[in-house]
């Protein structure tokens, strides 16, 4: 393991993830080994955001085939069918099979397990979002993210992983491009809950495309796909709270929502600043 290895953030790779421990470290059920990093403590968000980018050289390293994106094509095809209003006989089972196929394919291509795990986390989160917004989830049914990673929500984790990958963009351009494709198809993650979430995602997507161009990628960006918003939860009359209790909860919640939105906007601005700095650094290195 070297310093270029990118692991998922603590919020998506903590001790809740179930792996079988043996003398070789943490073993994935499929048999792929993974170093024991659960006891490591990473830098804080502030430290991460303030860490300067290093100058990048050897841009031709990003000119080859994106194995991650190629292996995810069957999943992307099925997700596109669902996004366009089409039907799959067993959507969740189909997407689960696609993710397992992806995992085997990239492993056979020699991709390191931590990178496979990160990419699989992204794809599970995107697939769960599509199933959710299309109303294809069943009550009590575990999410794909929980099935593969024992996590129930990955909306924040994907963007944290993106930040981590951007720190070593030349080494992890495949992951960056994979996330870019997910954003292009309509993935929003944590920003789906925000008032101007779509605009914020489009802003990040545009900046990501700039990073990929600087790295030598030539795939033309596609318009951001529109995914229907989440269907509102229907509440029966018997579930309506008493007026006084409702007002108390409303007042308390207002402060929480305000802080949450402020934090999210701050994270977007910080990531945008990082991407802008990376674009500038790549441009200077190319001269």
Short mmCIF file of C-alpha atoms in Angstrom, two decimals:
data_model
loop_
_atom_site.label_atom_id
_atom_site.label_comp_id
_atom_site.label_asym_id
_atom_site.label_seq_id
_atom_site.Cartn_x
_atom_site.Cartn_y
_atom_site.Cartn_z
CA UNK A 1 0.00 0.00 0.00
CA UNK A 2 1.37 3.44 -0.86
CA UNK A 3 0.21 6.99 -0.33
CA UNK A 4 -1.57 7.02 -3.68
CA UNK A 5 -4.03 4.35 -2.57
CA UNK A 6 -7.47 5.85 -2.17
CA UNK A 7 -9.84 4.38 0.38
CA UNK A 8 -13.40 5.33 1.01
CA UNK A 9 -13.92 7.97 3.69
CA UNK A 10 -14.52 7.03 7.29
CA UNK A 11 -18.26 7.63 6.92
CA UNK A 12 -18.48 4.85 4.34
CA UNK A 13 -15.66 2.57 5.44
CA UNK A 14 -15.92 2.20 9.18
CA UNK A 15 -16.29 -0.71 11.56
CA UNK A 16 -19.87 -1.26 10.41
CA UNK A 17 -18.56 -2.84 7.22
CA UNK A 18 -18.48 -6.59 7.71
CA UNK A 19 -15.42 -8.40 6.43
CA UNK A 20 -14.01 -11.72 7.53
CA UNK A 21 -10.73 -11.22 9.36
CA UNK A 22 -7.83 -13.58 8.71
CA UNK A 23 -4.04 -13.50 8.95
CA UNK A 24 -3.80 -11.71 5.61
CA UNK A 25 -5.99 -8.78 6.66
CA UNK A 26 -9.63 -8.21 5.84
CA UNK A 27 -11.01 -10.65 3.31
CA UNK A 28 -13.93 -9.80 1.06
CA UNK A 29 -16.52 -12.59 0.63
CA UNK A 30 -15.48 -12.87 -3.02
CA UNK A 31 -11.97 -13.76 -1.90
CA UNK A 32 -10.24 -10.48 -2.72
CA UNK A 33 -7.93 -9.36 0.06
CA UNK A 34 -8.01 -5.88 1.54
CA UNK A 35 -5.46 -4.32 3.91
CA UNK A 36 -6.64 -3.59 7.43
CA UNK A 37 -7.19 0.17 7.47
CA UNK A 38 -10.15 0.34 9.84
CA UNK A 39 -7.97 1.51 12.70
CA UNK A 40 -6.40 4.36 10.75
CA UNK A 41 -7.53 7.92 11.35
CA UNK A 42 -7.61 10.17 8.32
CA UNK A 43 -7.19 13.95 8.18
CA UNK A 44 -10.05 16.21 9.09
CA UNK A 45 -12.16 17.86 6.41
CA UNK A 46 -10.45 21.18 7.06
CA UNK A 47 -6.99 19.67 6.71
CA UNK A 48 -8.03 17.89 3.53
CA UNK A 49 -9.48 20.99 1.87
CA UNK A 50 -6.46 23.11 2.76
CA UNK A 51 -3.90 20.64 1.42
CA UNK A 52 -2.39 22.12 -1.78
CA UNK A 53 -2.34 20.16 -4.99
CA UNK A 54 1.02 19.06 -6.31
CA UNK A 55 2.03 19.72 -9.89
CA UNK A 56 0.99 16.90 -12.19
CA UNK A 57 3.09 15.47 -14.99
CA UNK A 58 2.80 12.58 -17.46
CA UNK A 59 -0.69 13.42 -18.70
CA UNK A 60 -0.54 10.54 -21.17
CA UNK A 61 -1.34 8.22 -18.25
CA UNK A 62 -4.99 9.26 -18.66
CA UNK A 63 -5.16 8.50 -22.38
CA UNK A 64 -5.87 4.80 -22.13
CA UNK A 65 -9.00 2.74 -21.74
CA UNK A 66 -11.18 3.36 -18.69
CA UNK A 67 -11.62 -0.17 -17.43
CA UNK A 68 -14.03 0.91 -14.69
CA UNK A 69 -16.38 2.71 -17.08
CA UNK A 70 -16.26 -0.11 -19.63
CA UNK A 71 -17.13 -2.72 -17.02
CA UNK A 72 -20.01 -0.57 -15.75
CA UNK A 73 -21.61 -0.32 -19.20
CA UNK A 74 -24.23 -3.07 -18.66
CA UNK A 75 -25.30 -1.35 -15.44
CA UNK A 76 -25.42 2.05 -17.14
CA UNK A 77 -27.53 0.62 -19.96
CA UNK A 78 -30.09 -0.79 -17.54
CA UNK A 79 -30.13 2.39 -15.48
CA UNK A 80 -30.76 4.41 -18.63
CA UNK A 81 -33.75 2.19 -19.44
CA UNK A 82 -35.22 2.93 -16.01
CA UNK A 83 -34.45 6.65 -16.27
CA UNK A 84 -36.32 6.81 -19.58
CA UNK A 85 -39.39 5.22 -18.02
CA UNK A 86 -38.75 1.73 -19.31
CA UNK A 87 -39.23 -1.46 -17.34
CA UNK A 88 -37.01 -4.31 -16.26
CA UNK A 89 -38.51 -7.61 -15.15
CA UNK A 90 -36.66 -7.60 -11.83
CA UNK A 91 -34.90 -4.24 -11.62
CA UNK A 92 -33.11 -4.65 -8.31
CA UNK A 93 -31.94 -8.19 -9.09
CA UNK A 94 -30.81 -7.10 -12.55
CA UNK A 95 -28.77 -4.19 -11.19
CA UNK A 96 -27.30 -6.42 -8.48
CA UNK A 97 -26.15 -8.88 -11.14
CA UNK A 98 -24.66 -6.00 -13.15
CA UNK A 99 -22.65 -4.83 -10.15
CA UNK A 100 -21.36 -8.35 -9.47
CA UNK A 101 -20.40 -8.63 -13.15
CA UNK A 102 -18.62 -5.28 -12.88
CA UNK A 103 -16.67 -6.46 -9.85
CA UNK A 104 -15.49 -9.65 -11.55
CA UNK A 105 -14.60 -7.87 -14.79
CA UNK A 106 -12.41 -5.18 -13.24
CA UNK A 107 -10.75 -7.71 -10.95
CA UNK A 108 -9.80 -9.81 -13.98
CA UNK A 109 -8.32 -6.67 -15.55
CA UNK A 110 -5.98 -6.30 -12.58
CA UNK A 111 -7.57 -3.31 -10.86
CA UNK A 112 -6.61 -3.12 -7.17
CA UNK A 113 -9.29 -4.11 -4.68
CA UNK A 114 -9.51 -0.71 -2.87
CA UNK A 115 -10.25 0.94 -6.22
CA UNK A 116 -12.82 -1.72 -7.10
CA UNK A 117 -14.50 -1.17 -3.76
CA UNK A 118 -14.62 2.59 -4.21
CA UNK A 119 -16.08 2.30 -7.72
CA UNK A 120 -18.60 -0.30 -6.58
CA UNK A 121 -19.68 2.02 -3.78
CA UNK A 122 -20.36 4.77 -6.31
CA UNK A 123 -22.32 2.47 -8.61
CA UNK A 124 -24.40 1.02 -5.75
CA UNK A 125 -25.29 4.51 -4.56
CA UNK A 126 -26.29 5.63 -8.06
CA UNK A 127 -28.33 2.48 -8.68
CA UNK A 128 -30.16 2.87 -5.36
CA UNK A 129 -30.95 6.49 -6.21
CA UNK A 130 -32.45 5.51 -9.56
CA UNK A 131 -34.53 2.75 -7.98
CA UNK A 132 -35.74 5.21 -5.36
CA UNK A 133 -36.72 8.06 -7.66
CA UNK A 134 -38.42 5.64 -10.04
CA UNK A 135 -40.47 4.17 -7.20
CA UNK A 136 -39.02 0.68 -7.64
CA UNK A 137 -38.05 0.00 -4.05
CA UNK A 138 -40.08 -2.26 -1.78
CA UNK A 139 -40.72 -1.74 1.90
CA UNK A 140 -38.19 -3.66 3.98
CA UNK A 141 -35.98 -4.45 1.00
CA UNK A 142 -32.29 -3.80 1.60
CA UNK A 143 -30.52 -1.35 -0.67
CA UNK A 144 -27.76 -2.43 -3.01
CA UNK A 145 -25.36 -0.29 -1.00
CA UNK A 146 -26.30 -2.17 2.15
CA UNK A 147 -26.00 -5.52 0.39
CA UNK A 148 -22.46 -4.83 -0.78
CA UNK A 149 -21.16 -2.35 1.83
CA UNK A 150 -23.49 -2.57 4.84
CA UNK A 151 -24.25 1.14 4.44
CA UNK A 152 -27.75 2.57 4.05
CA UNK A 153 -26.91 5.94 2.46
CA UNK A 154 -24.01 6.98 0.26
CA UNK A 155 -25.05 10.42 -0.95
CA UNK A 156 -22.25 12.14 0.93
CA UNK A 157 -19.71 9.35 0.60
CA UNK A 158 -19.55 9.56 -3.19
CA UNK A 159 -18.53 13.21 -3.12
CA UNK A 160 -16.03 12.59 -0.33
CA UNK A 161 -14.52 9.82 -2.44
CA UNK A 162 -14.40 12.25 -5.37
CA UNK A 163 -12.41 14.71 -3.28
CA UNK A 164 -9.99 11.99 -2.29
CA UNK A 165 -9.52 10.92 -5.91
CA UNK A 166 -8.91 14.50 -7.04
CA UNK A 167 -5.94 14.71 -4.67
CA UNK A 168 -4.17 12.24 -6.98
CA UNK A 169 -6.08 12.93 -10.18
CA UNK A 170 -3.53 11.38 -12.53
CA UNK A 171 -3.55 8.10 -10.63
CA UNK A 172 -7.32 8.01 -10.14
CA UNK A 173 -8.71 9.53 -13.33
CA UNK A 174 -10.74 6.37 -13.95
CA UNK A 175 -12.69 6.86 -10.72
CA UNK A 176 -13.12 10.56 -11.45
CA UNK A 177 -14.43 9.84 -14.94
CA UNK A 178 -16.76 7.13 -13.60
CA UNK A 179 -18.29 9.61 -11.15
CA UNK A 180 -18.51 12.17 -13.95
CA UNK A 181 -20.53 9.70 -16.05
CA UNK A 182 -22.87 9.08 -13.11
CA UNK A 183 -23.38 12.83 -12.69
CA UNK A 184 -24.03 13.15 -16.42
CA UNK A 185 -26.74 10.50 -16.21
CA UNK A 186 -28.40 12.36 -13.36
CA UNK A 187 -26.85 11.27 -10.08
CA UNK A 188 -27.22 13.93 -7.39
CA UNK A 189 -26.61 12.16 -4.08
CA UNK A 190 -26.73 14.50 -1.11
CA UNK A 191 -27.62 17.44 -3.36
CA UNK A 192 -30.97 15.91 -4.27
CA UNK A 193 -32.16 17.10 -0.88
CA UNK A 194 -31.09 20.68 -1.51
CA UNK A 195 -33.16 23.47 -3.02
CA UNK A 196 -30.61 24.26 -5.74
CA UNK A 197 -29.06 20.80 -5.79
CA UNK A 198 -29.27 20.27 -9.54
CA UNK A 199 -27.46 23.54 -10.22
CA UNK A 200 -24.76 22.65 -7.70
CA UNK A 201 -24.25 19.22 -9.27
CA UNK A 202 -24.05 20.76 -12.74
CA UNK A 203 -21.44 23.20 -11.47
CA UNK A 204 -19.30 20.37 -10.11
CA UNK A 205 -19.84 18.28 -13.23
CA UNK A 206 -18.66 21.09 -15.49
CA UNK A 207 -15.54 21.57 -13.39
CA UNK A 208 -14.89 17.83 -13.41
CA UNK A 209 -15.04 17.86 -17.19
CA UNK A 210 -12.39 20.56 -17.14
CA UNK A 211 -10.17 18.35 -14.98
CA UNK A 212 -10.67 15.39 -17.32
CA UNK A 213 -9.86 17.50 -20.36
CA UNK A 214 -6.65 18.66 -18.70
CA UNK A 215 -5.79 15.02 -18.13
CA UNK A 216 -6.23 14.26 -21.83
CA UNK A 217 -9.71 12.74 -21.87
CA UNK A 218 -11.61 13.46 -25.09
CA UNK A 219 -15.13 12.07 -24.51
CA UNK A 220 -17.68 14.79 -25.21
CA UNK A 221 -19.85 15.72 -22.20
CA UNK A 222 -23.56 15.03 -22.47
CA UNK A 223 -26.37 17.22 -21.11
CA UNK A 224 -27.23 16.43 -17.52
CA UNK A 225 -30.13 13.99 -17.47
CA UNK A 226 -33.22 15.02 -15.58
CA UNK A 227 -34.30 12.50 -12.96
CA UNK A 228 -37.83 12.88 -11.54
CA UNK A 229 -37.80 14.26 -7.99
CA UNK A 230 -38.47 11.99 -5.07
CA UNK A 231 -42.18 11.31 -4.57
CA UNK A 232 -43.45 13.02 -1.40
CA UNK A 233 -44.37 10.83 1.52
CA UNK A 234 -48.13 10.63 1.99
CA UNK A 235 -49.30 11.19 5.54
CA UNK A 236 -52.74 10.15 6.75
CA UNK A 237 -54.85 12.41 8.95
CA UNK A 238 -54.28 10.14 11.92
CA UNK A 239 -50.56 10.83 11.64
CA UNK A 240 -50.83 14.62 11.82
CA UNK A 241 -49.31 16.03 15.00
CA UNK A 242 -51.10 18.37 17.36
CA UNK A 243 -50.62 22.05 16.41
CA UNK A 244 -48.60 22.95 19.49
CA UNK A 245 -46.26 19.98 19.15
CA UNK A 246 -45.92 20.65 15.45
CA UNK A 247 -44.85 24.24 16.05
CA UNK A 248 -42.24 23.16 18.60
CA UNK A 249 -40.76 20.64 16.21
CA UNK A 250 -40.85 23.15 13.37
CA UNK A 251 -38.90 25.71 15.36
CA UNK A 252 -36.29 23.15 16.42
CA UNK A 253 -35.97 21.72 12.92
CA UNK A 254 -35.51 25.11 11.30
CA UNK A 255 -32.16 25.54 12.96
CA UNK A 256 -31.01 22.07 11.96
CA UNK A 257 -32.05 22.55 8.33
CA UNK A 258 -30.33 25.92 8.17
CA UNK A 259 -27.08 24.50 9.50
CA UNK A 260 -27.32 21.48 7.18
CA UNK A 261 -27.85 23.62 4.06
CA UNK A 262 -25.09 25.99 5.10
CA UNK A 263 -22.69 23.08 5.56
CA UNK A 264 -23.64 21.60 2.18
CA UNK A 265 -23.14 24.90 0.37
CA UNK A 266 -19.81 25.29 2.13
CA UNK A 267 -18.75 21.82 0.99
CA UNK A 268 -19.79 22.57 -2.60
CA UNK A 269 -17.83 25.81 -2.61
CA UNK A 270 -14.81 24.07 -1.09
CA UNK A 271 -14.89 21.25 -3.64
CA UNK A 272 -15.41 23.72 -6.47
CA UNK A 273 -12.40 25.68 -5.27
CA UNK A 274 -10.35 22.49 -5.17
CA UNK A 275 -11.38 21.55 -8.70
CA UNK A 276 -10.58 25.05 -9.91
CA UNK A 277 -7.14 24.84 -8.32
CA UNK A 278 -6.59 21.43 -9.89
CA UNK A 279 -7.54 22.77 -13.32
CA UNK A 280 -5.08 25.61 -12.90
CA UNK A 281 -2.34 23.27 -11.69
CA UNK A 282 -2.85 20.87 -14.60
CA UNK A 283 -2.80 23.76 -17.03
CA UNK A 284 0.49 25.06 -15.65
CA UNK A 285 2.04 21.59 -15.70
CA UNK A 286 1.06 21.13 -19.35
CA UNK A 287 2.92 24.25 -20.45
#
